[in-house]
Coordinates of C-alpha atoms in Angstrom, one line a residue:
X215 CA 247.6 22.3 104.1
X216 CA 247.9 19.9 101.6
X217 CA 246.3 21.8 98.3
X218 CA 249.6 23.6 97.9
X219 CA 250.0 21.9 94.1
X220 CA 247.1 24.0 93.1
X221 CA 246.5 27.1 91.6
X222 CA 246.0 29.6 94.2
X223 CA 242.5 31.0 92.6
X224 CA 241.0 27.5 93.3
X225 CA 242.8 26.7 97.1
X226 CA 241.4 30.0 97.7
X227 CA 237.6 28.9 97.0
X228 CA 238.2 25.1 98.4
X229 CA 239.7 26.8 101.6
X230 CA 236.2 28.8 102.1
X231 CA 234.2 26.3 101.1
X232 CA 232.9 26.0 97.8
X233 CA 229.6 25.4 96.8
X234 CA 228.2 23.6 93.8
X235 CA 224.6 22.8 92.5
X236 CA 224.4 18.8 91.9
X237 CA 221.6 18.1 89.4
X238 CA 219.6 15.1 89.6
X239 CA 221.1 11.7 87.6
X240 CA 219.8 11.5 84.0
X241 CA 218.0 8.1 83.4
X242 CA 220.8 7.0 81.3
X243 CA 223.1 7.6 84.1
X244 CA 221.0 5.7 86.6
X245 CA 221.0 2.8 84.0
X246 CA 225.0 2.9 83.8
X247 CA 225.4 3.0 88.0
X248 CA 222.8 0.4 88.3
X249 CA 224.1 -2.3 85.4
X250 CA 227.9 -1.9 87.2
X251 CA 227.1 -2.8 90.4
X252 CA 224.8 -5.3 89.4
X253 CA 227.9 -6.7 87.8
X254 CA 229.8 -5.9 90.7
X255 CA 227.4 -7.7 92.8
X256 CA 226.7 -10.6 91.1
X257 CA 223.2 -9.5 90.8
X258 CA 221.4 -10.7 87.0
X259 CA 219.6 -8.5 86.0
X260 CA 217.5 -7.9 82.6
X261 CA 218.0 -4.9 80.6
X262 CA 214.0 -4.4 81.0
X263 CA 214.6 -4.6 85.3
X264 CA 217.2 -2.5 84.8
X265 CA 215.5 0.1 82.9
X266 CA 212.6 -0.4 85.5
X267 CA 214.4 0.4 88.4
X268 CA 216.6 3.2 86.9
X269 CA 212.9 4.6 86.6
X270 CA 212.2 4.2 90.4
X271 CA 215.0 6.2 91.8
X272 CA 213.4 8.7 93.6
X273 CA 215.0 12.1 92.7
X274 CA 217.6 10.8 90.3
X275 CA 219.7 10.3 92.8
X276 CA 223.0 7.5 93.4
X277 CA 222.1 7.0 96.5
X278 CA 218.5 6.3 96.0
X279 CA 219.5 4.2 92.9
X280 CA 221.7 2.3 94.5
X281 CA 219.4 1.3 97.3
X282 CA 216.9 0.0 95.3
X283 CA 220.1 -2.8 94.0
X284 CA 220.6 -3.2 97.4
X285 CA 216.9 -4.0 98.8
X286 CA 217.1 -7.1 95.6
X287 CA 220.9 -8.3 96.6

């Protein structure tokens, strides 16, 4: 209903449900989610606990990485 301001090839696929493989964060990606909301949280952290716990996340994934901020805050 309201995808009608795109192409018709791609409301087609979002109308039946399109599927797409996410890949796992790369480490520097982890580092980069983790060091904003640190900021964001008013969390100081070190570049080395940073790096540390960008290392942890379990799967590579932002939800994973973000809980480990969130068991410290």
């Amino acid at each position: 209903a309201q995808l009608g301001h795109l192409p018709q090839r791609l409301t087609s696929r979002l109308a039946s449900g399109l599927v797409v493989r996410l890949e796992p964060l790369a480490a520097p990606s982890r580092l980069a989610i983790l060091a904003e909301a640190a900021k964001q949280k008013r969390v100081p952290l070190t570049a080395d606990a940073l790096e540390w716990l960008a290392s942890q996340a379990a799967g590579g994934s932002v939800r994973a990485t973000l809980g480990l901020l969130q068991n410290l805050a």
